[in-house]
Structure formats: structure tokens, C-alpha cells
Short mmCIF file of C-alpha atoms and ligand atoms in Angstrom, two decimals:
data_model
loop_
_atom_site.label_atom_id
_atom_site.label_comp_id
_atom_site.label_asym_id
_atom_site.label_seq_id
_atom_site.Cartn_x
_atom_site.Cartn_y
_atom_site.Cartn_z
CA MET A 1 -23.29 22.86 -17.47
CA ALA A 2 -20.59 22.45 -14.77
CA SER A 3 -17.51 24.42 -15.51
CA TYR A 4 -13.89 23.93 -14.31
CA ASP A 5 -10.38 25.36 -14.59
CA LEU A 6 -9.05 21.85 -15.10
CA VAL A 7 -10.51 18.44 -15.96
CA VAL A 8 -8.10 15.53 -15.59
CA ILE A 9 -9.01 12.33 -17.46
CA GLY A 10 -7.71 9.32 -15.52
CA THR A 11 -6.92 8.99 -11.79
CA GLY A 12 -3.74 6.98 -11.77
CA PRO A 13 -0.69 8.43 -10.00
CA GLY A 14 -0.30 10.95 -12.83
CA GLY A 15 -3.92 12.10 -12.86
CA TYR A 16 -4.79 12.24 -9.16
CA VAL A 17 -1.51 13.94 -8.19
CA CYS A 18 -2.03 16.53 -10.98
CA ALA A 19 -5.54 17.21 -9.66
CA VAL A 20 -4.36 17.65 -6.05
CA ARG A 21 -1.52 20.03 -7.07
CA ALA A 22 -3.92 22.09 -9.29
CA ALA A 23 -6.38 22.37 -6.42
CA GLN A 24 -3.58 23.45 -4.09
CA LEU A 25 -2.82 26.23 -6.62
CA GLY A 26 -6.42 27.46 -6.42
CA MET A 27 -8.00 25.83 -9.51
CA LYS A 28 -11.46 24.39 -9.64
CA VAL A 29 -10.72 20.79 -10.64
CA ALA A 30 -12.63 17.61 -11.63
CA VAL A 31 -11.26 14.15 -12.36
CA VAL A 32 -12.91 11.65 -14.69
CA GLU A 33 -12.43 7.95 -14.07
CA LYS A 34 -14.01 4.99 -15.93
CA ASN A 35 -12.93 2.34 -13.43
CA PRO A 36 -15.10 1.71 -10.35
CA THR A 37 -12.16 2.72 -8.12
CA LEU A 38 -9.68 5.58 -8.30
CA GLY A 39 -5.90 5.17 -8.37
CA GLY A 40 -5.35 3.73 -11.87
CA THR A 41 -3.07 0.80 -12.82
CA CYS A 42 -0.67 1.59 -9.99
CA LEU A 43 -3.08 1.18 -7.07
CA ASN A 44 -5.45 -1.42 -8.54
CA VAL A 45 -3.42 -3.81 -10.72
CA GLY A 46 0.19 -2.57 -10.71
CA CYS A 47 2.68 -1.27 -8.19
CA MET A 48 0.62 -1.81 -5.02
CA PRO A 49 -0.80 -5.36 -5.43
CA SER A 50 2.48 -6.58 -6.76
CA LYS A 51 4.40 -5.16 -3.79
CA ALA A 52 1.90 -6.65 -1.33
CA LEU A 53 2.40 -10.12 -2.89
CA LEU A 54 6.19 -9.64 -3.09
CA HIS A 55 6.24 -8.76 0.65
CA ALA A 56 3.94 -11.61 1.71
CA SER A 57 5.76 -14.23 -0.44
CA GLU A 58 9.13 -12.96 0.80
CA MET A 59 7.95 -13.50 4.39
CA PHE A 60 6.76 -17.02 3.43
CA GLU A 61 10.19 -17.77 1.94
CA GLU A 62 12.12 -16.30 4.89
CA ALA A 63 10.08 -18.28 7.39
CA ALA A 64 10.88 -21.45 5.48
CA HIS A 65 14.51 -20.86 4.75
CA SER A 66 16.07 -18.05 6.80
CA PHE A 67 14.58 -18.19 10.29
CA ALA A 68 16.24 -21.40 11.41
CA LYS A 69 19.86 -20.13 10.71
CA MET A 70 19.10 -17.14 13.05
CA GLY A 71 17.95 -19.46 15.75
CA VAL A 72 14.26 -18.83 15.24
CA SER A 73 12.73 -22.25 15.10
CA VAL A 74 9.26 -22.42 13.53
CA SER A 75 7.45 -25.31 11.87
CA ALA A 76 7.31 -25.26 8.07
CA PRO A 77 5.06 -22.43 6.96
CA LYS A 78 1.84 -23.38 5.17
CA LEU A 79 0.50 -21.31 2.33
CA ASP A 80 -3.03 -19.91 2.69
CA LEU A 81 -3.38 -18.30 -0.73
CA PRO A 82 -6.88 -16.87 -0.22
CA SER A 83 -5.65 -15.08 2.90
CA MET A 84 -2.57 -13.81 1.05
CA MET A 85 -4.89 -12.44 -1.66
CA ASN A 86 -7.01 -10.87 1.02
CA PHE A 87 -3.85 -9.20 2.45
CA LYS A 88 -3.20 -7.84 -1.01
CA GLN A 89 -6.78 -6.60 -1.37
CA GLN A 90 -6.71 -4.85 2.00
CA GLY A 91 -3.60 -2.97 0.79
CA ILE A 92 -5.30 -1.95 -2.43
CA ASP A 93 -8.46 -0.84 -0.60
CA GLY A 94 -6.48 1.20 1.89
CA ASN A 95 -4.65 3.09 -0.84
CA VAL A 96 -7.74 3.58 -3.01
CA LYS A 97 -9.55 5.02 0.03
CA GLY A 98 -6.57 7.35 0.49
CA VAL A 99 -7.10 8.77 -3.01
CA ASP A 100 -10.85 9.19 -2.31
CA PHE A 101 -9.92 11.13 0.82
CA LEU A 102 -7.47 13.38 -1.10
CA MET A 103 -10.15 14.21 -3.66
CA LYS A 104 -12.58 15.24 -0.86
CA LYS A 105 -9.93 17.13 1.11
CA ASN A 106 -8.98 19.15 -1.94
CA LYS A 107 -12.61 19.69 -3.06
CA ILE A 108 -11.99 17.93 -6.40
CA ASP A 109 -15.16 16.67 -8.12
CA VAL A 110 -15.01 13.00 -9.12
CA LEU A 111 -16.96 12.35 -12.33
CA LYS A 112 -17.42 8.57 -12.71
CA GLY A 113 -17.51 7.38 -16.27
CA ALA A 114 -15.50 7.28 -19.53
CA GLY A 115 -14.23 10.65 -20.59
CA LYS A 116 -14.24 11.80 -24.20
CA ILE A 117 -12.74 15.07 -25.46
CA LEU A 118 -15.25 16.93 -27.60
CA GLY A 119 -12.68 19.61 -28.46
CA ALA A 120 -10.66 22.22 -26.48
CA GLY A 121 -12.68 23.09 -23.39
CA LYS A 122 -15.30 20.32 -23.48
CA VAL A 123 -15.30 16.86 -21.96
CA GLU A 124 -18.17 14.37 -22.23
CA VAL A 125 -18.48 11.78 -19.45
CA SER A 126 -20.55 8.62 -20.10
CA ALA A 127 -21.55 6.00 -17.61
CA ASN A 128 -24.35 3.43 -17.70
CA GLY A 129 -25.96 4.84 -20.81
CA SER A 130 -26.15 8.43 -19.56
CA THR A 131 -23.84 11.28 -20.51
CA GLN A 132 -23.03 14.69 -19.20
CA THR A 133 -20.78 17.35 -20.72
CA VAL A 134 -18.56 19.67 -18.67
CA GLU A 135 -16.75 22.83 -19.65
CA THR A 136 -13.20 23.44 -18.67
CA LYS A 137 -10.38 25.88 -19.40
CA ASN A 138 -7.78 23.08 -19.44
CA ILE A 139 -7.75 19.36 -19.97
CA VAL A 140 -5.01 16.88 -18.83
CA ILE A 141 -4.99 13.47 -20.47
CA ALA A 142 -3.70 10.96 -17.92
CA THR A 143 -5.20 7.79 -19.28
CA GLY A 144 -2.13 5.60 -18.69
CA SER A 145 -1.38 2.33 -20.39
CA ASP A 146 -2.70 -1.12 -21.11
CA ILE A 147 -0.95 -4.51 -21.32
CA ALA A 148 0.90 -5.25 -24.58
CA ARG A 149 -0.35 -8.38 -26.33
CA LEU A 150 1.39 -10.98 -28.47
CA LYS A 151 -0.21 -11.69 -31.84
CA GLY A 152 -1.90 -15.07 -31.85
CA ILE A 153 -1.65 -15.59 -28.07
CA GLU A 154 -5.04 -14.95 -26.49
CA ILE A 155 -4.97 -13.74 -22.93
CA ASP A 156 -7.88 -15.34 -20.96
CA GLU A 157 -6.58 -14.18 -17.49
CA LYS A 158 -6.93 -17.79 -16.22
CA ARG A 159 -4.28 -19.92 -17.96
CA ILE A 160 -2.71 -17.30 -20.25
CA VAL A 161 -2.52 -14.28 -18.08
CA SER A 162 -1.30 -10.68 -18.19
CA SER A 163 0.13 -9.09 -15.01
CA THR A 164 -3.43 -8.48 -13.91
CA GLY A 165 -4.32 -12.21 -13.99
CA ALA A 166 -0.92 -13.10 -12.44
CA LEU A 167 -1.80 -11.00 -9.44
CA SER A 168 -4.90 -13.06 -8.77
CA LEU A 169 -4.19 -16.71 -9.61
CA GLU A 170 -6.42 -19.05 -7.65
CA LYS A 171 -3.71 -21.60 -7.13
CA VAL A 172 0.05 -21.80 -7.41
CA PRO A 173 0.84 -23.10 -10.90
CA GLU A 174 3.25 -26.05 -10.99
CA ARG A 175 5.01 -24.68 -13.97
CA LEU A 176 4.84 -20.92 -14.80
CA LEU A 177 6.20 -19.80 -18.18
CA ILE A 178 6.89 -16.08 -18.35
CA ILE A 179 7.28 -14.34 -21.69
CA GLY A 180 9.49 -11.27 -21.11
CA ALA A 181 12.42 -10.81 -18.64
CA GLY A 182 11.50 -7.19 -17.77
CA VAL A 183 10.67 -5.81 -14.32
CA ILE A 184 7.04 -7.00 -14.17
CA GLY A 185 7.88 -10.58 -15.35
CA LEU A 186 10.73 -10.95 -12.89
CA GLU A 187 8.77 -9.49 -9.95
CA LEU A 188 5.72 -11.66 -10.54
CA GLY A 189 7.97 -14.66 -11.33
CA SER A 190 9.57 -14.12 -7.91
CA VAL A 191 6.21 -14.12 -6.16
CA TRP A 192 5.10 -17.48 -7.68
CA LYS A 193 8.56 -19.06 -7.44
CA ARG A 194 8.61 -18.34 -3.69
CA LEU A 195 5.16 -19.88 -3.36
CA GLY A 196 6.27 -23.02 -5.07
CA ALA A 197 6.05 -22.68 -8.86
CA GLU A 198 8.74 -23.80 -11.26
CA VAL A 199 9.53 -20.67 -13.24
CA MET A 200 10.96 -20.44 -16.70
CA VAL A 201 11.49 -17.04 -18.40
CA VAL A 202 11.65 -16.70 -22.16
CA GLU A 203 13.20 -13.45 -23.45
CA PHE A 204 13.57 -12.26 -26.99
CA LEU A 205 16.71 -10.25 -26.27
CA ASP A 206 19.98 -11.88 -25.22
CA ARG A 207 19.82 -10.36 -21.71
CA ILE A 208 17.39 -9.71 -18.84
CA LEU A 209 16.19 -6.26 -17.70
CA PRO A 210 16.78 -4.45 -20.99
CA GLY A 211 17.75 -0.77 -20.32
CA MET A 212 19.36 -1.48 -16.96
CA ASP A 213 23.16 -1.60 -16.48
CA GLY A 214 24.46 -4.74 -18.19
CA GLU A 215 26.89 -5.81 -15.36
CA ILE A 216 24.09 -5.49 -12.78
CA ALA A 217 21.64 -7.40 -15.01
CA LYS A 218 24.19 -10.22 -15.43
CA GLN A 219 24.75 -10.57 -11.71
CA PHE A 220 21.01 -10.40 -11.18
CA GLN A 221 20.44 -13.24 -13.62
CA ARG A 222 23.00 -15.40 -11.80
CA ILE A 223 21.28 -14.74 -8.44
CA LEU A 224 17.83 -15.56 -9.88
CA GLU A 225 19.22 -18.77 -11.40
CA LYS A 226 20.59 -19.71 -7.96
CA GLN A 227 17.06 -19.16 -6.65
CA GLY A 228 15.81 -21.65 -9.28
CA PHE A 229 14.67 -19.43 -12.14
CA ALA A 230 15.41 -20.91 -15.62
CA PHE A 231 16.06 -18.49 -18.50
CA LYS A 232 15.84 -18.92 -22.23
CA LEU A 233 17.33 -15.78 -23.72
CA GLY A 234 17.43 -14.82 -27.41
CA THR A 235 14.26 -16.88 -27.75
CA LYS A 236 10.70 -16.10 -28.80
CA VAL A 237 7.35 -17.74 -28.06
CA THR A 238 5.48 -18.06 -31.31
CA ALA A 239 2.30 -19.87 -30.21
CA VAL A 240 0.61 -21.45 -27.20
CA ASP A 241 -1.57 -24.54 -27.71
CA THR A 242 -4.37 -24.44 -25.19
CA SER A 243 -6.30 -27.48 -26.36
CA GLY A 244 -5.07 -29.87 -23.67
CA LYS A 245 -4.87 -29.79 -19.85
CA THR A 246 -1.22 -28.66 -20.14
CA LEU A 247 -0.32 -25.58 -22.15
CA LEU A 248 2.19 -26.20 -24.94
CA ALA A 249 4.27 -23.17 -25.80
CA LYS A 250 6.14 -23.23 -29.08
CA VAL A 251 9.49 -21.43 -28.76
CA GLU A 252 12.26 -20.76 -31.26
CA PRO A 253 15.47 -18.78 -31.41
CA ALA A 254 14.82 -15.06 -31.84
CA ALA A 255 16.85 -15.14 -35.07
CA GLY A 256 14.81 -18.08 -36.38
CA GLY A 257 15.60 -21.78 -36.35
CA ALA A 258 14.32 -25.08 -34.99
CA SER A 259 11.42 -24.74 -32.62
CA GLU A 260 10.81 -26.70 -29.34
CA THR A 261 7.88 -27.07 -27.07
CA ILE A 262 7.68 -26.01 -23.43
CA GLU A 263 4.98 -27.33 -21.14
CA ALA A 264 3.32 -25.03 -18.65
CA ASP A 265 0.22 -24.68 -16.46
CA VAL A 266 0.13 -20.91 -16.68
CA VAL A 267 1.75 -18.55 -19.19
CA LEU A 268 2.34 -14.95 -18.18
CA VAL A 269 2.61 -12.50 -21.04
CA ALA A 270 4.85 -9.70 -19.68
CA ILE A 271 6.23 -8.07 -22.79
CA GLY A 272 5.50 -4.46 -21.78
CA ARG A 273 2.68 -1.96 -21.90
CA VAL A 274 1.17 0.29 -24.51
CA PRO A 275 -0.33 3.79 -24.18
CA PHE A 276 -4.12 3.75 -23.66
CA THR A 277 -6.09 6.27 -25.72
CA ASP A 278 -9.19 4.23 -26.73
CA GLY A 279 -12.48 6.17 -26.85
CA LEU A 280 -10.95 9.50 -25.99
CA GLY A 281 -11.90 11.07 -29.27
CA LEU A 282 -8.34 12.35 -29.83
CA LYS A 283 -8.39 12.17 -33.60
CA GLU A 284 -11.62 14.15 -33.91
CA ALA A 285 -10.35 16.70 -31.39
CA GLY A 286 -7.10 17.11 -33.36
CA VAL A 287 -4.79 15.74 -30.69
CA ALA A 288 -1.85 14.07 -32.50
CA LEU A 289 -0.20 10.79 -31.52
CA ASP A 290 3.47 9.96 -32.15
CA ASN A 291 4.65 7.01 -34.22
CA ARG A 292 4.31 4.71 -31.17
CA GLY A 293 0.75 5.64 -30.42
CA ARG A 294 1.61 7.92 -27.49
CA VAL A 295 0.06 11.37 -27.13
CA GLN A 296 2.49 13.84 -28.68
CA ILE A 297 3.62 16.59 -26.33
CA ASP A 298 6.06 19.45 -26.27
CA PRO A 299 8.52 19.96 -23.40
CA HIS A 300 5.70 21.66 -21.43
CA PHE A 301 3.31 18.68 -21.73
CA ALA A 302 1.16 20.59 -24.28
CA THR A 303 -0.51 18.51 -27.02
CA THR A 304 -1.18 19.75 -30.53
CA VAL A 305 -4.45 21.36 -29.26
CA LYS A 306 -4.21 24.51 -27.14
CA GLY A 307 -5.48 23.93 -23.59
CA ILE A 308 -5.06 20.11 -23.82
CA TYR A 309 -2.05 18.53 -22.05
CA ALA A 310 -0.89 14.91 -21.42
CA ILE A 311 1.26 13.17 -18.81
CA GLY A 312 2.22 9.71 -17.49
CA ASP A 313 2.28 6.35 -19.29
CA VAL A 314 0.24 7.78 -22.21
CA VAL A 315 3.22 9.95 -23.24
CA ALA A 316 6.92 9.17 -23.96
CA GLY A 317 9.34 8.21 -21.21
CA PRO A 318 9.68 5.49 -18.64
CA MET A 319 6.35 3.90 -17.69
CA LEU A 320 6.77 4.50 -13.95
CA ALA A 321 4.35 5.80 -11.36
CA HIS A 322 6.74 8.40 -9.90
CA LYS A 323 7.52 9.73 -13.37
CA ALA A 324 3.72 10.14 -13.94
CA GLU A 325 3.35 11.87 -10.51
CA ASP A 326 6.17 14.35 -11.14
CA GLU A 327 4.70 15.16 -14.52
CA GLY A 328 1.33 15.69 -12.85
CA VAL A 329 2.79 18.24 -10.47
CA ALA A 330 4.78 19.93 -13.26
CA VAL A 331 1.82 20.28 -15.69
CA ALA A 332 -0.43 21.68 -12.88
CA GLU A 333 2.20 24.28 -12.09
CA ILE A 334 2.66 25.15 -15.76
CA ILE A 335 -1.13 25.61 -16.17
CA ALA A 336 -1.04 27.91 -13.13
CA GLY A 337 1.64 30.00 -14.79
CA GLN A 338 4.55 28.64 -12.85
CA ALA A 339 7.70 26.90 -14.12
CA GLY A 340 6.88 23.20 -13.62
CA HIS A 341 9.73 20.88 -14.58
CA VAL A 342 10.76 17.20 -14.52
CA ASN A 343 14.45 16.21 -14.64
CA TYR A 344 14.34 13.11 -16.78
CA ASP A 345 18.08 12.42 -16.12
CA VAL A 346 17.31 11.60 -12.47
CA ILE A 347 14.37 9.22 -12.40
CA PRO A 348 15.15 6.18 -10.26
CA GLY A 349 14.06 2.68 -11.30
CA VAL A 350 13.61 -0.26 -8.95
CA VAL A 351 13.01 -3.99 -9.30
CA TYR A 352 11.35 -5.10 -6.10
CA THR A 353 12.68 -8.65 -5.97
CA THR A 354 15.08 -10.22 -3.43
CA PRO A 355 17.61 -8.85 -3.75
CA GLU A 356 16.31 -5.57 -5.13
CA VAL A 357 17.85 -3.81 -8.10
CA SER A 358 17.83 -0.01 -8.35
CA SER A 359 19.38 2.52 -10.59
CA VAL A 360 19.40 6.21 -11.37
CA GLY A 361 21.12 8.08 -14.22
CA LYS A 362 23.25 6.65 -16.93
CA THR A 363 24.27 3.02 -17.38
CA GLU A 364 27.82 2.10 -18.41
CA GLU A 365 26.53 1.14 -21.89
CA GLU A 366 24.91 4.56 -22.29
CA LEU A 367 28.09 6.42 -21.31
CA LYS A 368 30.16 4.31 -23.70
CA GLN A 369 27.71 5.00 -26.50
CA ALA A 370 27.78 8.76 -25.75
CA GLY A 371 31.53 8.72 -25.75
CA ILE A 372 31.70 10.15 -22.19
CA ALA A 373 34.89 9.29 -20.30
CA TYR A 374 33.98 7.91 -16.85
CA THR A 375 35.41 6.29 -13.76
CA VAL A 376 33.81 3.41 -11.92
CA GLY A 377 33.68 2.81 -8.16
CA LYS A 378 32.31 -0.51 -6.92
CA PHE A 379 31.74 -1.89 -3.46
CA PRO A 380 30.33 -5.37 -2.63
CA PHE A 381 27.89 -6.01 0.26
CA THR A 382 30.20 -8.90 1.27
CA ALA A 383 32.51 -6.16 2.68
CA ASN A 384 29.68 -4.18 4.39
CA GLY A 385 29.44 -4.87 8.09
CA ARG A 386 25.67 -4.66 8.51
CA SER A 387 25.14 -6.97 5.51
CA LYS A 388 27.59 -9.45 7.00
CA VAL A 389 25.88 -9.60 10.41
CA ASN A 390 22.51 -10.00 8.76
CA GLN A 391 23.91 -12.60 6.30
CA THR A 392 22.46 -10.72 3.34
CA THR A 393 25.64 -10.08 1.35
CA GLU A 394 24.50 -10.59 -2.21
CA GLY A 395 25.19 -7.74 -4.61
CA PHE A 396 27.15 -4.57 -4.88
CA VAL A 397 26.98 -0.79 -5.45
CA LYS A 398 28.35 0.69 -8.67
CA ILE A 399 28.94 4.42 -9.15
CA LEU A 400 29.81 5.95 -12.48
CA ALA A 401 31.37 9.42 -12.37
CA ASP A 402 32.62 11.82 -15.00
CA ALA A 403 36.37 11.22 -15.48
CA LYS A 404 37.08 14.93 -15.73
CA THR A 405 34.75 16.54 -13.21
CA ASP A 406 33.96 13.65 -10.84
CA ARG A 407 30.26 14.51 -11.22
CA VAL A 408 28.15 11.40 -10.53
CA LEU A 409 26.41 10.32 -13.73
CA GLY A 410 24.83 7.02 -12.69
CA VAL A 411 24.39 4.78 -9.63
CA HIS A 412 23.36 1.14 -9.79
CA ILE A 413 22.71 -1.11 -6.85
CA ILE A 414 21.87 -4.79 -6.52
CA GLY A 415 21.19 -5.91 -2.94
CA ARG A 416 18.64 -5.96 -0.18
CA GLU A 417 16.91 -2.55 0.31
CA ALA A 418 18.47 -1.19 -2.92
CA GLY A 419 15.14 0.45 -3.70
CA GLU A 420 15.37 2.61 -0.55
CA MET A 421 19.10 3.20 -0.82
CA ILE A 422 19.02 4.70 -4.32
CA HIS A 423 17.51 8.03 -3.19
CA GLU A 424 20.63 9.52 -1.65
CA ALA A 425 22.20 9.14 -5.06
CA ALA A 426 19.14 10.80 -6.67
CA VAL A 427 19.38 13.75 -4.34
CA LEU A 428 23.15 14.07 -4.95
CA MET A 429 22.60 13.96 -8.67
CA GLU A 430 19.82 16.56 -8.55
CA PHE A 431 22.30 18.92 -6.97
CA GLY A 432 25.03 17.98 -9.51
CA GLY A 433 27.15 16.40 -6.76
CA SER A 434 30.46 14.56 -7.22
CA ALA A 435 31.61 11.16 -6.08
CA GLU A 436 33.86 13.04 -3.62
CA ASP A 437 30.83 14.90 -2.17
CA LEU A 438 29.21 11.52 -1.50
CA ALA A 439 32.48 10.01 -0.14
CA ARG A 440 32.88 12.91 2.32
CA THR A 441 29.30 12.71 3.58
CA CYS A 442 29.16 10.95 7.00
CA HIS A 443 27.03 7.78 6.82
CA ALA A 444 25.58 6.09 9.93
CA HIS A 445 27.19 2.89 11.03
CA PRO A 446 26.29 0.12 10.67
CA THR A 447 24.05 0.59 7.65
CA ARG A 448 23.89 -0.88 4.15
CA SER A 449 24.12 2.68 2.87
CA GLU A 450 27.77 2.72 3.93
CA ALA A 451 28.34 0.64 0.77
CA ILE A 452 27.32 3.69 -1.26
CA LYS A 453 29.86 5.85 0.53
CA GLU A 454 32.53 3.13 0.00
CA ALA A 455 31.68 2.89 -3.71
CA ALA A 456 32.08 6.64 -3.93
CA LEU A 457 35.44 6.33 -2.19
CA ALA A 458 36.33 3.59 -4.71
CA VAL A 459 35.80 6.01 -7.58
CA GLY A 460 38.93 7.76 -6.20
CA LYS A 461 40.56 4.34 -5.45
CA ARG A 462 40.48 4.81 -1.72
CA ALA A 463 37.69 2.56 -0.38
CA ILE A 464 38.51 1.73 3.25
CA HIS A 465 36.93 -1.68 3.76
CA MET A 466 38.07 -3.36 0.60
C1 FAD B 501 2.12 -5.28 -12.39
C2 FAD B 501 2.63 -3.90 -12.48
C3 FAD B 501 3.53 -3.49 -11.50
C4 FAD B 501 4.03 -2.18 -11.55
N1 FAD B 501 4.89 -1.78 -10.59
C5 FAD B 501 5.41 -0.58 -10.58
C6 FAD B 501 6.25 -0.15 -9.54
O1 FAD B 501 6.59 -0.83 -8.63
N2 FAD B 501 6.73 1.16 -9.60
C7 FAD B 501 6.33 2.04 -10.60
O2 FAD B 501 6.84 3.17 -10.60
N3 FAD B 501 5.50 1.66 -11.61
C8 FAD B 501 5.00 0.43 -11.59
N4 FAD B 501 4.17 0.03 -12.53
C9 FAD B 501 3.81 1.03 -13.59
C10 FAD B 501 2.79 1.99 -13.09
O3 FAD B 501 1.63 1.32 -12.66
C11 FAD B 501 2.43 3.01 -14.14
O4 FAD B 501 3.60 3.66 -14.61
C12 FAD B 501 1.52 4.11 -13.62
O5 FAD B 501 0.32 3.56 -13.13
C13 FAD B 501 1.16 5.14 -14.72
O6 FAD B 501 0.33 6.13 -14.17
P1 FAD B 501 -0.69 6.97 -15.06
O7 FAD B 501 -1.32 7.88 -14.12
O8 FAD B 501 -0.02 7.45 -16.27
O9 FAD B 501 -1.75 5.88 -15.63
P2 FAD B 501 -2.63 4.69 -14.90
O10 FAD B 501 -2.16 4.35 -13.56
O11 FAD B 501 -2.62 3.64 -15.93
O12 FAD B 501 -4.03 5.33 -14.79
C14 FAD B 501 -4.80 5.68 -15.89
C15 FAD B 501 -6.26 5.79 -15.44
O13 FAD B 501 -7.02 6.36 -16.50
C16 FAD B 501 -8.27 5.74 -16.56
N5 FAD B 501 -8.81 5.98 -17.92
C17 FAD B 501 -8.32 5.62 -19.12
N6 FAD B 501 -9.08 6.06 -20.11
C18 FAD B 501 -10.06 6.78 -19.56
C19 FAD B 501 -11.16 7.47 -20.07
N7 FAD B 501 -11.40 7.64 -21.36
N8 FAD B 501 -12.06 8.07 -19.19
C20 FAD B 501 -11.84 7.95 -17.87
N9 FAD B 501 -10.81 7.26 -17.29
C21 FAD B 501 -9.91 6.72 -18.17
C22 FAD B 501 -7.95 4.28 -16.29
O14 FAD B 501 -9.14 3.58 -15.93
C23 FAD B 501 -6.91 4.42 -15.17
O15 FAD B 501 -7.52 4.45 -13.96
C24 FAD B 501 3.63 -1.26 -12.57
C25 FAD B 501 2.71 -1.69 -13.53
C26 FAD B 501 2.22 -2.93 -13.43
C27 FAD B 501 1.20 -3.38 -14.49
#
């Protein structure tokens, strides 16, 4: 029987990164993966394919609407959807191959098949009717998440799709109805809107992007409406009639009331994701779940069974690839006897639309609720030189700092490249920096990042360009 220091079940960003870090620390490591390819949700049906389609569709949109005003005259772009899907697939393949390479480079055994925990120290791997059992000192569960479903609405991945189906539609739907105004719904809505679909988003809550700063979310909604998105907030979809050529979605106010029917060609169910623990044998092994079906862990990622740990989407916390990666590194270091740690107060979040939305730290709503006195500094991209010359002036930077100490508690950006810009705020916050630290840091001119410096100056009411 093969024997390891660590067996990681699942090769998403949590699992494969954990395996690499453990191998770097001298452990003998194997990963178990039930999918034909490594990389998990993120590489195969999540972050990577969605970003490839967001990029390609943005170029399509720019060629049609932005080139001419810059004096670049091209004939109207034509959509070749199969080629766009091929572009997406090449991106996936390249990244998946990269993970294969990392496994080889770090001498990590890849055990293809479904992993089941037989108890502390034993993992069974089954594929195509055959099984093997391996021994291991430690197990990390990194089995990720699955799409959340709506009762009574059957996903067929053709007409009623999850994010997975929405990444591979064979033609642009005339009318796309999206259930859920979260990150995934708005990103995929943007892709199909740019390619020609009419997009309507139905959201149960009375706002979009729940959890993000309310002021930013409001501005974002206005921008998306200008792009042609239609929103029905405080509304729920209760059924979808699939009997005819056109889908008929029954919607009603979230609080109850008269229902109406919305016609659509494709319905995207994007109401979130749920932890995935099917077939792992957790109950028999004594690994407890919390009340939301996530693997229960202590602050050191240890489950209720000694030698078994869990990380990523399958445990509590934001379902984000970089959170899973950082937990993967931390748990490998803890197993190796080091002090692995993740700072959950500084995990950036990004919506990769145009404009992008990014945030790190506390929202204004969270600070109010916690009773923390804060000061706000804001700076619009309309007053940023680089944004003006590029004519991409939508959005603003918002910095929230502690009223007493000036320590930065949250940064929220809506605007082009916001997803890249957020990281200087993350580094500042990791070091417990103040708005004044940020304001006194020299920023290259002309860059969009100067808007962050100006927002930091605005915390002290001394922005220069406003
Ligand atoms: C459309 C979409 C877009 C997204 N975009 C972003 C983004 O831009 N940025 C971001 O940070 N996050 C994004 N996410 C979320 C991100 O994909 C997840 O947070 C991340 O993949 C979680 O990583 P993980 O390692 O915990 O699990 P996963 O990536 O879900 O990987 C789990 C792996 O475990 C395997 N597995 C499960 N059970 C078993 C078993 N019993 N035996 C063997 N293998 C098993 C699965 O096959 C899978 O490969 C997106 C998600 C979606 C759906």
C-alpha cells in the first residue's frame, strides 16, 4: 500500500496549492481528483473560462463602440462564437497543463478517481470500477463547492443553465434571464449582453452585489442599467415553464403578492454555491459538518478528526480562489509544524465586469453596524488625468479610515482596472497602514492609481485635484 505524509482530496486552487507548499516543505504528497482534469472549479468552469469570455466579449464591444472615437476605423465586428469558445478552451487547457507541470515538478503523485476517507490515515480512491487504498499521516479535504439549485427549477444546462452551461452556450440567447445579482450572474450577464443578448436580472434582495459596499453597488447598478441591463430587485422566480419554445418564468415580489410572467430563451440560475462533500464518507469517518453543510474546522483548519483538515469553498468564508489558495499554504505550513495563518480581514474581492468593482476590508454598512467611528475619502475617476485622456472616467475610489487612528479599514473601487488597483490597499492594510501613509506614498503619473492616493488625501480633506 502506498503511503504518504499528506493526501489532498481535490485539486482546485485550494488543493493543488496546498500540495505544492507541502512538497516544498519536504512532505511526500499525493492529490486525488475525480475530474478528468486538474484545477477544480476555478480553472475548468469558474474563474478562468469566465475571465476569458469577459476579455473576448469586451474586445468585441470595444471594437464596435470605442475604436471609432479614438480614430481607429474598423468595419463592424462579427461574432464567431465557436472561435471565441475555442479561445476560452485554449486558456483553460494552458492553465490545466500548468497544474500538471507543477505536480510533476514537485514530485506529487496524482491519483485519478473519487476519494473517500476510510478514517484517519486512510483514503480510498475509486475510478472505473477499480479501487486502491493509500495510507497517509494527514488528509486535507479540498473538495470545493457545487452550484446551488432552486427547488422546482430543473437545470438542463441547455435552456436552464448554471454558470457551467452559461460558459458554453452554443448561440447568443435573444433574451437571457438571470436569477441572482451576485458576482457570477453579473459577470456572465455582461458577457452575453456584450454579445447581443437582452439581459434581465431578478434578485430576491432589494440590492445587487449583496455583501459589497452599498454606495458602490448602487453606482454599479446605474452603470449596468446604462449598458442595457434590466433589474427586478426584491423579486423571486418561483417557477419556469419549459413546455413551449420560449421559457416562461413566473416571478413575484419577494415578500409575496401578484405574480407576472417573464419570457426568456435561456435562464441562468446564479444564486450561489454550496459546499461539496458527496461521497467523501465524512459521517462514517466522524468528520462533522456545520449547520450549513460545510466541513467544520477550528482556527487551524483541523476537523473533528485528528489528522484530517479542510480548506477552500468546502469550509466557511468567502468562496474565492485566492482565499482557498492562502488556506492551502497555511494548512501545509501548520502540518509541517510552522505557524500558517490567513488574515480574513484583508481578502480582496473583485467583479470582473466593465467597469470592474473591487473591495478589501470593511464596508460602510459593516462599520456602522459595529459602531466604529470612521472617516470617508472619495475621489472620482472624472478628476483623474489618465482616465480623462483614455475617456474611461466611470466610477470612484472610496477609502474608509478609523476616525481616531486614521488606520485604513476598507477600500472600495469601481472603475476600469479596479481589480488590479485594489492590491496596494491590501498591502497597506496588511501592514496596518493609515490613510496618511497612503497619501504620502509617491504614485506614478499618469496612472489610475493616483485616484487611490487622492482618495487617501480626501480622508484628511486635502485632495489636490478635486
Ligand atoms: C463561474 C465562476 C466564476 C468564478 N470566478 C471567480 C473569480 O474570478 N475569482 C475567484 O476568486 N473565484 C471565482 N470563483 C470561485 C472559485 O472558483 C472557487 O472559490 C474556487 O475554485 C474554490 O477552490 P477549491 O480548491 O476550494 O475548490 P474547487 O475549485 O471547487 O475544486 C474542488 C475539486 O475537488 C474535486 N473533488 C470533489 N470531491 C472529490 C472527491 N471525493 N474525490 C476527488 N476529487 C474530488 C472536484 O472535482 C474539484 O476539482 C468562480 C466560480 C465560478 C463558478
